[in-house]
Amino acid sequence: QVLSLPIVVIVHGNQDNNAKATVLWDNAFSEIDRVPFVVAERVPWEKMCDTLNLKFMAEVQTTKGLLKEHYFFLAQKIFNDHNASFEDFQSRSVSWAQFNKEILPGRGFTFWQWFDGVLDLTKRCLKSYWSDRLIIGFISKQYVCKLLSTEPDGTFLLRFSDSEIGGVTIAHVIRGKDGSSQVENIQPFSAKDLSIRSLGDRIRDLGQLRNLYPNTPKDQAFGSHYNSEWVG
């Protein structure tokens, strides 16, 4: 007889995501001397941040973890609260239901399903870009508009899609002749898209993209990620 790490038995691959959530929650938040299978229903948000960061770094195999502004975005997402400050979130606790039971507002998936999609995409296609800090990733569409609206034409940044699981999108500024600015989001790229043509090459292809926010020329930022191609 021996104590085991958590195990979840599933009967179909579509249960894999929920099984991983159960194991993650159990591993991170159960007491060592607990009664078997008993685990807290709510945990401090601060502990959840540490858990998500460790999971992200381990899964993606990177030394570049999540930053304070990433935690702020994730808190807004999981609590569905866009008015609280970073400090307000620090004193809150998050429930299992908020983590992987309740569907995010206006979406068809839970917080964990969305986060796990980001993990999978980053691990498979974006590890080097993330490690080079070329992807902000965890940032809202509204905040992107605020950041980019005063920037020159062609300024862009990379964020994880809110509307799709496992997608990365490019937000960029288009400035009209009258000086007015518009921020556009290119349709998200999935892991399948990026296996056909890499993110670096897609950025090189798009002539309307000039400088990575705040002001790094795209060839300087992404040049090492371009594939050398022979043009016949």
Backbone as JSON, one array per atom type, in Angstrom:
{
  "sequence": "QVLSLPIVVIVHGNQDNNAKATVLWDNAFSEIDRVPFVVAERVPWEKMCDTLNLKFMAEVQTTKGLLKEHYFFLAQKIFNDHNASFEDFQSRSVSWAQFNKEILPGRGFTFWQWFDGVLDLTKRCLKSYWSDRLIIGFISKQYVCKLLSTEPDGTFLLRFSDSEIGGVTIAHVIRGKDGSSQVENIQPFSAKDLSIRSLGDRIRDLGQLRNLYPNTPKDQAFGSHYNSEWVG",
  "N": [[0.86, -1.19, 0.0], [0.55, 2.2, -0.85], [0.73, 5.76, -0.76], [-0.59, 7.71, -3.34], [0.07, 10.03, -6.04], [-2.47, 12.34, -7.23], [-4.91, 10.7, -9.23], [-6.91, 10.58, -12.11], [-9.44, 8.83, -13.66], [-10.45, 8.51, -16.96], [-12.82, 8.17, -19.67], [-12.86, 9.04, -22.2], [-11.17, 11.08, -24.6], [-12.1, 13.72, -24.62], [-12.54, 14.35, -22.02], [-10.2, 14.93, -20.91], [-9.25, 17.54, -20.41], [-10.79, 18.44, -18.18], [-9.99, 16.53, -16.35], [-7.28, 17.15, -16.0], [-7.57, 19.62, -14.76], [-8.71, 18.86, -12.3], [-6.64, 17.32, -11.17], [-4.61, 19.25, -11.03], [-5.74, 21.15, -9.22], [-6.03, 19.54, -6.94], [-3.38, 18.74, -6.43], [-2.2, 21.21, -5.9], [-3.63, 22.45, -3.8], [-4.47, 20.75, -1.73], [-4.19, 19.5, 1.66], [-1.34, 17.93, 3.16], [-1.78, 16.03, 5.18], [-4.45, 15.41, 4.89], [-7.86, 14.12, 4.91], [-8.47, 11.47, 2.65], [-9.17, 12.56, -0.65], [-10.33, 14.93, 0.15], [-10.42, 18.33, -0.41], [-9.83, 21.85, -0.5], [-12.57, 24.03, -1.24], [-12.45, 26.66, -1.9], [-9.77, 28.91, -2.56], [-7.06, 31.19, -1.74], [-6.6, 33.92, -3.99], [-3.99, 34.71, -4.47], [-2.51, 32.35, -4.02], [-3.49, 30.86, -6.11], [-2.44, 32.3, -8.27], [0.32, 31.75, -7.99], [0.23, 29.01, -8.5], [-0.74, 28.87, -11.17], [1.36, 30.16, -12.45], [3.59, 28.45, -11.92], [2.66, 26.15, -13.21], [2.48, 27.09, -15.85], [5.19, 27.72, -16.48], [6.39, 25.21, -16.16], [5.0, 23.61, -18.01], [5.39, 24.9, -20.48], [8.09, 24.91, -20.52], [9.9, 27.06, -19.86], [11.86, 29.79, -18.58], [10.77, 32.17, -18.17], [8.35, 33.59, -16.42], [4.91, 34.39, -15.44], [3.84, 37.82, -15.25], [3.15, 40.69, -13.09], [1.17, 42.29, -14.33], [0.0, 40.37, -15.96], [-1.23, 38.68, -14.09], [-3.15, 40.43, -13.16], [-4.85, 40.77, -15.37], [-5.75, 38.1, -15.61], [-7.11, 37.84, -13.19], [-9.2, 39.68, -13.55], [-10.53, 38.3, -15.5], [-11.27, 35.75, -14.37], [-12.8, 36.51, -12.17], [-14.65, 38.07, -13.35], [-14.64, 40.89, -13.21], [-14.06, 44.16, -13.86], [-13.5, 46.47, -12.61], [-12.18, 46.45, -10.19], [-9.1, 46.98, -8.34], [-5.62, 45.95, -8.64], [-4.71, 45.39, -6.07], [-7.12, 44.93, -4.73], [-7.89, 42.44, -5.72], [-6.0, 40.8, -4.55], [-6.83, 40.18, -2.0], [-8.9, 38.47, -2.33], [-10.66, 35.29, -2.69], [-10.71, 32.36, -4.75], [-12.98, 30.13, -6.27], [-13.52, 26.58, -6.88], [-15.57, 26.3, -8.71], [-15.47, 28.75, -10.13], [-13.03, 28.4, -11.28], [-13.16, 26.03, -12.89], [-15.84, 25.35, -13.62], [-17.94, 27.15, -13.98], [-19.13, 28.79, -16.87], [-17.36, 31.19, -18.78], [-18.42, 34.61, -19.08], [-20.36, 35.22, -21.94], [-19.02, 33.33, -23.42], [-18.16, 29.93, -24.44], [-16.83, 28.28, -22.72], [-14.84, 27.34, -19.81], [-12.76, 29.11, -17.36], [-10.4, 27.59, -16.84], [-10.35, 25.87, -19.09], [-9.87, 27.72, -21.09], [-7.36, 28.77, -20.26], [-5.78, 26.48, -20.31], [-5.8, 25.97, -23.03], [-4.24, 28.11, -23.91], [-1.82, 27.4, -22.72], [-1.22, 25.02, -24.14], [-0.99, 25.95, -26.8], [1.15, 27.77, -26.55], [3.21, 26.11, -25.66], [3.49, 24.39, -27.87], [3.9, 26.06, -30.14], [4.82, 28.66, -29.57], [6.89, 28.99, -27.78], [9.57, 30.02, -27.97], [9.1, 32.67, -28.72], [7.66, 33.62, -26.52], [9.6, 33.29, -24.53], [11.44, 35.14, -25.34], [10.13, 37.39, -24.68], [8.36, 38.57, -26.53], [5.7, 38.41, -26.73], [2.91, 39.79, -25.27], [0.49, 38.7, -24.54], [-1.36, 37.91, -22.14], [-3.67, 40.01, -21.94], [-6.27, 42.39, -22.12], [-8.64, 43.08, -24.77], [-9.74, 45.62, -24.62], [-7.84, 47.05, -23.11], [-5.68, 46.89, -24.8], [-6.52, 48.55, -26.9], [-6.43, 50.98, -25.57], [-3.67, 51.19, -25.08], [-2.55, 51.21, -27.67], [-3.8, 53.24, -29.12], [-2.64, 55.79, -29.2], [-0.34, 55.4, -30.55], [2.08, 55.29, -33.33], [1.16, 54.65, -36.79], [0.92, 51.23, -37.74], [2.04, 50.12, -35.46], [2.16, 47.31, -33.33], [0.99, 44.51, -31.29], [1.07, 41.32, -29.57], [-1.48, 39.16, -28.49], [-3.27, 36.75, -26.48], [-6.11, 35.11, -27.7], [-9.39, 36.04, -26.69], [-11.81, 35.03, -27.43], [-11.52, 32.56, -28.61], [-10.38, 29.25, -27.91], [-7.01, 28.54, -27.39], [-5.72, 30.36, -29.23], [-3.79, 32.91, -30.87], [-3.61, 36.36, -31.38], [-3.02, 39.26, -33.45], [-2.87, 42.59, -32.67], [-3.16, 45.76, -34.13], [-2.32, 49.16, -35.11], [-4.13, 51.32, -37.19], [-3.79, 54.29, -38.81], [-5.63, 56.97, -39.92], [-5.76, 59.39, -42.68], [-6.65, 61.72, -41.6], [-5.6, 61.66, -39.14], [-6.9, 60.21, -37.23], [-7.15, 57.25, -35.23], [-7.36, 53.67, -35.46], [-7.8, 50.56, -33.96], [-7.09, 47.37, -34.97], [-7.87, 43.87, -34.84], [-6.33, 41.02, -35.92], [-7.66, 37.99, -37.26], [-7.56, 35.25, -35.0], [-4.67, 33.07, -34.8], [-4.35, 29.58, -34.81], [-2.85, 26.61, -33.3], [-2.68, 24.8, -35.39], [-2.66, 26.5, -37.63], [-0.21, 27.79, -37.18], [1.54, 25.72, -37.4], [1.63, 25.31, -40.04], [2.57, 27.71, -41.14], [4.95, 29.68, -39.58], [4.68, 31.9, -36.71], [6.5, 34.06, -36.77], [7.12, 34.25, -39.53], [4.6, 34.85, -40.53], [4.2, 37.35, -39.44], [6.22, 38.73, -40.75], [5.18, 38.58, -43.32], [3.0, 40.31, -43.25], [2.51, 43.38, -44.32], [1.43, 45.66, -43.15], [2.25, 45.7, -40.56], [4.62, 47.2, -38.52], [6.17, 48.18, -36.23], [6.94, 46.57, -33.19], [5.12, 46.95, -30.25], [6.59, 48.81, -27.53], [8.17, 50.36, -29.44], [9.85, 48.85, -31.23], [11.42, 47.98, -34.22], [9.91, 45.62, -36.43], [11.5, 43.72, -37.8], [13.8, 43.72, -36.35], [12.91, 42.81, -33.87], [11.74, 40.29, -34.48], [13.41, 39.08, -36.28], [15.22, 36.95, -35.79], [13.51, 34.85, -35.7], [12.53, 34.42, -38.17], [12.14, 32.25, -40.96], [14.61, 31.28, -43.24], [14.1, 31.69, -46.62], [14.14, 30.46, -49.94], [13.64, 32.29, -52.77], [12.15, 31.66, -55.75]],
  "CA": [[0.0, 0.0, 0.0], [1.34, 3.42, -0.91], [-0.04, 6.94, -1.15], [-0.33, 8.05, -4.74], [-0.32, 11.35, -6.55], [-3.85, 12.24, -7.72], [-5.17, 10.03, -10.51], [-8.29, 10.67, -12.58], [-9.71, 7.88, -14.73], [-11.39, 9.05, -17.93], [-13.23, 7.18, -20.67], [-12.78, 9.64, -23.53], [-10.2, 12.18, -24.67], [-12.69, 15.04, -24.37], [-12.56, 14.57, -20.58], [-8.81, 15.15, -20.51], [-9.09, 18.89, -19.88], [-11.35, 18.48, -16.83], [-9.15, 15.68, -15.5], [-6.08, 17.92, -15.66], [-7.98, 20.65, -13.79], [-8.9, 18.18, -11.02], [-5.31, 16.95, -10.66], [-3.91, 20.49, -10.69], [-6.35, 21.7, -8.0], [-5.71, 18.63, -5.84], [-1.94, 18.83, -6.15], [-1.8, 22.54, -5.42], [-4.36, 23.02, -2.68], [-4.84, 19.81, -0.67], [-3.24, 19.39, 2.78], [-0.61, 16.66, 3.12], [-2.37, 15.06, 6.12], [-5.91, 15.5, 4.74], [-8.66, 12.92, 4.65], [-8.4, 11.24, 1.2], [-10.06, 13.23, -1.59], [-10.84, 16.21, 0.66], [-9.61, 19.46, -0.86], [-10.55, 23.11, -0.3], [-13.47, 24.48, -2.31], [-12.0, 28.01, -2.24], [-8.36, 29.15, -2.21], [-6.68, 32.59, -1.97], [-6.2, 34.22, -5.36], [-2.53, 34.76, -4.5], [-2.03, 30.97, -4.19], [-3.85, 30.47, -7.48], [-1.46, 32.93, -9.17], [1.55, 30.96, -7.9], [-0.02, 27.72, -9.15], [-0.81, 29.08, -12.62], [2.71, 30.5, -12.91], [4.4, 27.22, -11.9], [2.13, 25.28, -14.27], [2.85, 27.68, -17.14], [6.63, 27.57, -16.7], [6.71, 23.78, -16.3], [4.4, 23.08, -19.23], [6.02, 25.54, -21.66], [9.54, 24.72, -20.38], [10.52, 28.37, -19.99], [12.23, 30.44, -17.31], [10.05, 33.46, -18.14], [7.04, 33.34, -15.85], [3.88, 35.42, -15.57], [4.16, 39.09, -14.61], [2.08, 41.29, -12.3], [0.07, 42.71, -15.21], [-0.68, 39.15, -16.42], [-2.11, 38.25, -13.0], [-4.27, 41.39, -13.1], [-5.77, 40.39, -16.45], [-6.35, 36.8, -15.27], [-8.07, 38.07, -12.11], [-10.39, 40.3, -14.17], [-11.21, 37.26, -16.28], [-11.87, 34.7, -13.55], [-13.8, 37.1, -11.28], [-15.55, 38.88, -14.18], [-14.68, 42.21, -12.55], [-13.11, 45.04, -14.55], [-13.42, 47.73, -11.86], [-11.32, 46.29, -9.01], [-7.67, 47.23, -8.53], [-4.76, 44.79, -8.44], [-4.69, 45.13, -4.62], [-8.43, 44.36, -4.36], [-7.91, 41.01, -6.06], [-5.08, 40.07, -3.68], [-7.5, 39.75, -0.77], [-10.04, 37.61, -2.68], [-10.42, 33.86, -2.88], [-11.32, 31.86, -5.97], [-13.59, 28.83, -6.02], [-13.4, 25.55, -7.92], [-16.58, 26.59, -9.74], [-14.94, 29.84, -10.97], [-11.85, 27.88, -11.98], [-13.44, 25.07, -13.97], [-17.22, 24.87, -13.68], [-18.78, 28.21, -14.55], [-18.74, 29.26, -18.2], [-17.02, 32.61, -18.8], [-19.5, 35.4, -19.68], [-20.34, 35.37, -23.39], [-18.15, 32.32, -24.04], [-18.66, 28.57, -24.31], [-15.79, 27.5, -22.03], [-14.47, 27.8, -18.47], [-11.45, 29.77, -17.23], [-9.32, 26.63, -17.01], [-10.31, 25.42, -20.48], [-9.21, 28.79, -21.86], [-5.95, 28.85, -19.86], [-5.12, 25.26, -20.79], [-5.6, 26.19, -24.47], [-3.08, 29.01, -24.02], [-0.65, 26.57, -22.39], [-0.95, 24.09, -25.23], [-0.53, 26.73, -27.95], [2.48, 28.34, -26.25], [4.15, 24.98, -25.61], [3.7, 23.8, -29.2], [4.24, 26.97, -31.24], [5.22, 30.03, -29.21], [7.83, 28.97, -26.65], [10.72, 30.93, -28.16], [8.6, 34.05, -28.74], [7.34, 33.96, -25.14], [10.85, 33.38, -23.78], [12.08, 36.4, -25.76], [9.21, 38.46, -24.25], [7.78, 39.23, -27.7], [4.25, 38.25, -26.61], [2.3, 40.23, -24.02], [-0.37, 37.54, -24.32], [-2.47, 38.05, -21.2], [-4.05, 41.42, -21.94], [-7.62, 42.5, -22.67], [-8.82, 43.83, -26.01], [-9.99, 47.02, -24.26], [-6.58, 47.67, -22.68], [-4.86, 46.99, -26.01], [-6.97, 49.76, -27.59], [-5.92, 52.11, -24.8], [-2.21, 51.26, -25.28], [-2.14, 51.45, -29.06], [-4.53, 54.34, -29.78], [-1.8, 56.98, -29.37], [0.91, 54.99, -31.18], [2.14, 55.5, -34.78], [0.57, 53.66, -37.7], [1.72, 50.01, -37.89], [2.48, 49.57, -34.17], [1.36, 46.11, -33.06], [1.39, 43.61, -30.19], [0.48, 39.98, -29.65], [-2.28, 38.81, -27.31], [-4.02, 35.51, -26.59], [-7.51, 35.36, -28.05], [-10.42, 35.89, -25.66], [-13.01, 34.39, -27.97], [-11.21, 31.2, -29.05], [-9.43, 28.49, -27.08], [-5.75, 28.22, -28.08], [-5.47, 31.23, -30.37], [-3.03, 34.14, -30.63], [-4.0, 37.35, -32.37], [-2.18, 40.45, -33.58], [-3.6, 43.86, -32.66], [-2.3, 46.78, -34.73], [-2.91, 50.49, -35.31], [-4.27, 51.91, -38.53], [-4.04, 55.71, -38.6], [-6.17, 57.57, -41.12], [-5.13, 60.63, -43.14], [-7.07, 62.81, -40.71], [-4.93, 61.49, -37.86], [-7.66, 59.34, -36.33], [-6.56, 55.91, -35.16], [-8.26, 52.54, -35.29], [-7.05, 49.36, -33.6], [-7.7, 46.18, -35.56], [-7.37, 42.58, -34.38], [-6.32, 40.01, -36.97], [-8.28, 36.74, -36.81], [-6.55, 34.46, -34.24], [-3.98, 31.92, -35.38], [-4.36, 28.39, -33.95], [-1.64, 25.78, -33.41], [-2.68, 24.23, -36.73], [-2.21, 27.56, -38.53], [1.21, 28.1, -36.95], [2.35, 24.58, -37.84], [1.74, 25.46, -41.5], [3.49, 28.83, -41.33], [5.26, 30.13, -38.23], [4.24, 33.26, -36.34], [7.49, 35.02, -37.26], [6.95, 34.43, -40.97], [3.32, 35.52, -40.75], [4.41, 38.77, -39.12], [7.01, 39.28, -41.86], [4.3, 38.68, -44.5], [1.98, 41.36, -43.12], [3.17, 44.67, -44.54], [0.89, 46.74, -42.32], [2.9, 45.64, -39.24], [5.92, 47.85, -38.62], [6.93, 48.21, -34.97], [6.38, 45.87, -32.04], [4.91, 47.9, -29.15], [6.29, 50.19, -27.87], [8.79, 50.98, -30.63], [10.94, 48.04, -31.8], [11.14, 47.56, -35.6], [9.55, 44.2, -36.39], [12.6, 42.86, -38.26], [14.74, 43.63, -35.23], [12.29, 41.99, -32.82], [11.39, 38.93, -34.91], [14.34, 38.61, -37.31], [15.82, 35.64, -35.47], [12.44, 33.84, -35.8], [12.16, 34.23, -39.57], [12.76, 31.13, -41.67], [15.22, 31.73, -44.49], [13.39, 31.06, -47.73], [14.65, 30.72, -51.28], [12.58, 32.78, -53.65], [12.47, 31.24, -57.1]],
  "C": [[0.89, 1.23, 0.0], [0.44, 4.58, -1.31], [0.38, 7.36, -2.55], [-0.52, 9.55, -4.97], [-1.75, 11.23, -7.07], [-3.93, 11.57, -9.08], [-6.63, 10.24, -10.86], [-8.44, 9.7, -13.74], [-10.75, 8.48, -15.66], [-11.7, 7.99, -18.98], [-13.15, 7.74, -22.09], [-11.83, 10.84, -23.49], [-10.79, 13.54, -24.38], [-12.82, 15.35, -22.87], [-11.17, 14.93, -20.04], [-8.62, 16.51, -19.83], [-9.6, 18.99, -18.44], [-10.52, 17.64, -15.85], [-7.89, 16.42, -15.06], [-6.38, 19.0, -14.63], [-8.11, 20.04, -12.4], [-7.56, 17.85, -10.38], [-4.54, 18.19, -10.22], [-4.42, 21.06, -9.37], [-5.97, 20.85, -6.78], [-4.25, 18.74, -5.44], [-1.58, 20.13, -5.45], [-2.4, 22.91, -4.07], [-4.79, 22.03, -1.58], [-3.77, 19.8, 0.43], [-2.6, 18.0, 2.74], [-1.29, 15.6, 4.0], [-3.9, 15.04, 6.03], [-6.57, 14.12, 4.7], [-8.63, 12.71, 3.14], [-9.53, 11.93, 0.43], [-10.64, 14.55, -1.08], [-9.88, 17.32, 0.25], [-10.47, 20.73, -0.77], [-11.4, 23.47, -1.52], [-13.09, 25.87, -2.79], [-10.55, 28.18, -1.79], [-8.04, 30.63, -2.46], [-6.21, 32.8, -3.42], [-4.68, 34.23, -5.51], [-1.93, 33.36, -4.71], [-2.34, 30.46, -5.59], [-2.86, 31.05, -8.48], [-0.15, 32.13, -9.18], [1.41, 29.63, -8.65], [-0.04, 27.85, -10.67], [0.57, 29.39, -13.19], [3.6, 29.26, -12.98], [3.97, 26.27, -13.02], [2.57, 25.78, -15.64], [4.33, 27.43, -17.44], [7.02, 26.11, -16.92], [6.22, 23.23, -17.63], [5.1, 23.6, -20.49], [7.53, 25.29, -21.68], [10.28, 26.02, -20.64], [10.88, 28.89, -18.61], [11.5, 31.77, -17.15], [8.61, 33.22, -17.67], [6.06, 34.48, -16.1], [4.27, 36.65, -14.77], [2.94, 39.64, -13.87], [0.89, 41.68, -13.18], [-0.68, 41.51, -15.8], [-1.67, 38.66, -15.35], [-3.35, 39.15, -12.92], [-5.31, 41.04, -14.16], [-6.49, 39.08, -16.11], [-7.39, 36.94, -14.15], [-9.35, 38.7, -12.66], [-11.22, 39.24, -14.89], [-11.95, 36.27, -15.38], [-12.96, 35.24, -12.61], [-14.85, 37.9, -12.05], [-15.76, 40.26, -13.55], [-13.61, 43.09, -13.19], [-12.95, 46.38, -13.82], [-12.48, 47.65, -10.67], [-9.86, 46.58, -9.36], [-6.9, 45.93, -8.31], [-4.77, 44.38, -6.96], [-6.0, 44.5, -4.16], [-8.44, 42.85, -4.59], [-7.05, 40.19, -5.1], [-5.76, 39.52, -2.43], [-8.68, 38.79, -1.06], [-9.64, 36.14, -2.72], [-11.2, 33.4, -4.11], [-11.83, 30.44, -5.72], [-13.31, 27.86, -7.16], [-14.37, 25.84, -9.06], [-16.09, 27.69, -10.68], [-13.78, 29.34, -11.82], [-12.23, 26.97, -13.14], [-14.86, 24.52, -13.98], [-18.11, 25.89, -14.38], [-18.22, 28.65, -15.9], [-18.44, 30.75, -18.14], [-18.12, 33.39, -19.53], [-19.33, 35.56, -21.2], [-19.5, 34.35, -24.13], [-18.79, 30.93, -23.87], [-17.69, 27.68, -23.56], [-15.5, 28.12, -20.67], [-13.11, 28.5, -18.49], [-10.32, 28.77, -17.49], [-9.22, 26.14, -18.45], [-9.6, 26.45, -21.36], [-7.71, 28.82, -21.55], [-5.18, 27.65, -20.37], [-4.87, 25.35, -22.3], [-4.4, 27.08, -24.74], [-1.79, 28.23, -23.76], [-0.24, 25.7, -23.57], [-0.39, 24.82, -26.45], [0.89, 27.23, -27.73], [3.54, 27.25, -26.26], [4.49, 24.49, -27.01], [4.27, 24.78, -30.22], [4.91, 28.28, -30.84], [6.29, 30.11, -28.12], [8.96, 29.99, -26.82], [10.29, 32.39, -28.17], [8.28, 34.51, -27.31], [8.63, 34.17, -24.35], [11.64, 34.64, -24.13], [11.24, 37.62, -25.4], [8.67, 39.27, -25.43], [6.25, 39.2, -27.65], [3.79, 38.78, -25.26], [1.29, 39.17, -23.59], [-1.59, 37.8, -23.46], [-2.82, 39.53, -21.04], [-5.41, 41.53, -22.63], [-7.64, 43.34, -23.95], [-8.99, 45.33, -25.72], [-8.69, 47.74, -23.88], [-5.62, 47.82, -23.86], [-5.21, 48.27, -26.77], [-6.42, 51.01, -26.9], [-4.41, 52.3, -25.04], [-1.85, 51.74, -26.68], [-2.73, 52.7, -29.69], [-3.67, 55.58, -30.03], [-0.49, 56.66, -30.1], [0.89, 55.24, -32.7], [1.51, 54.36, -35.57], [1.5, 52.43, -37.81], [2.28, 49.46, -36.62], [1.57, 48.38, -33.82], [1.85, 45.39, -31.81], [0.62, 42.3, -30.32], [-0.25, 39.65, -28.36], [-2.99, 37.48, -27.57], [-5.49, 35.83, -26.8], [-8.43, 35.14, -26.86], [-11.56, 35.01, -26.13], [-12.78, 32.94, -28.4], [-10.24, 30.54, -28.08], [-8.19, 28.21, -27.93], [-5.52, 29.04, -29.33], [-4.63, 32.44, -29.96], [-3.38, 35.12, -31.75], [-3.04, 38.54, -32.36], [-3.08, 41.67, -33.61], [-2.66, 44.94, -33.21], [-3.07, 48.07, -35.0], [-2.97, 50.82, -36.79], [-4.62, 53.38, -38.3], [-4.47, 56.33, -39.93], [-5.45, 58.86, -41.49], [-5.5, 61.81, -42.25], [-6.45, 62.68, -39.31], [-5.67, 60.59, -36.89], [-7.08, 57.93, -36.36], [-7.65, 54.86, -34.94], [-7.39, 51.33, -34.97], [-7.79, 48.15, -34.15], [-7.05, 44.93, -35.0], [-7.47, 41.57, -35.53], [-6.92, 38.72, -36.42], [-7.22, 35.84, -36.16], [-5.95, 33.31, -35.06], [-4.01, 30.78, -34.36], [-3.03, 27.65, -34.1], [-1.55, 25.18, -34.81], [-2.17, 25.25, -37.74], [-0.7, 27.76, -38.42], [2.12, 26.93, -37.28], [2.54, 24.63, -39.36], [2.71, 26.59, -41.84], [3.7, 29.5, -39.97], [4.78, 31.56, -37.98], [5.19, 34.31, -36.88], [7.31, 35.3, -38.74], [5.63, 35.11, -41.3], [3.45, 37.01, -40.47], [5.22, 39.44, -40.22], [6.14, 39.49, -43.09], [3.4, 39.91, -44.46], [2.63, 42.74, -43.18], [2.67, 45.79, -43.65], [1.5, 46.76, -40.92], [4.31, 46.21, -39.35], [6.75, 47.76, -37.35], [6.21, 47.44, -33.88], [6.29, 46.88, -30.89], [5.98, 47.7, -28.07], [6.94, 50.72, -29.14], [9.97, 50.19, -31.18], [10.58, 47.63, -33.22], [10.92, 46.05, -35.66], [10.68, 43.27, -36.83], [13.65, 42.68, -37.16], [14.2, 42.7, -34.15], [12.17, 40.52, -33.24], [12.37, 38.32, -35.91], [14.91, 37.23, -37.06], [14.79, 34.51, -35.58], [11.97, 33.64, -37.24], [12.83, 32.98, -40.11], [13.36, 31.66, -42.96], [14.57, 30.96, -45.63], [14.06, 31.44, -49.06], [13.48, 31.16, -52.15], [12.97, 32.49, -55.08], [12.07, 32.3, -58.11]]
}
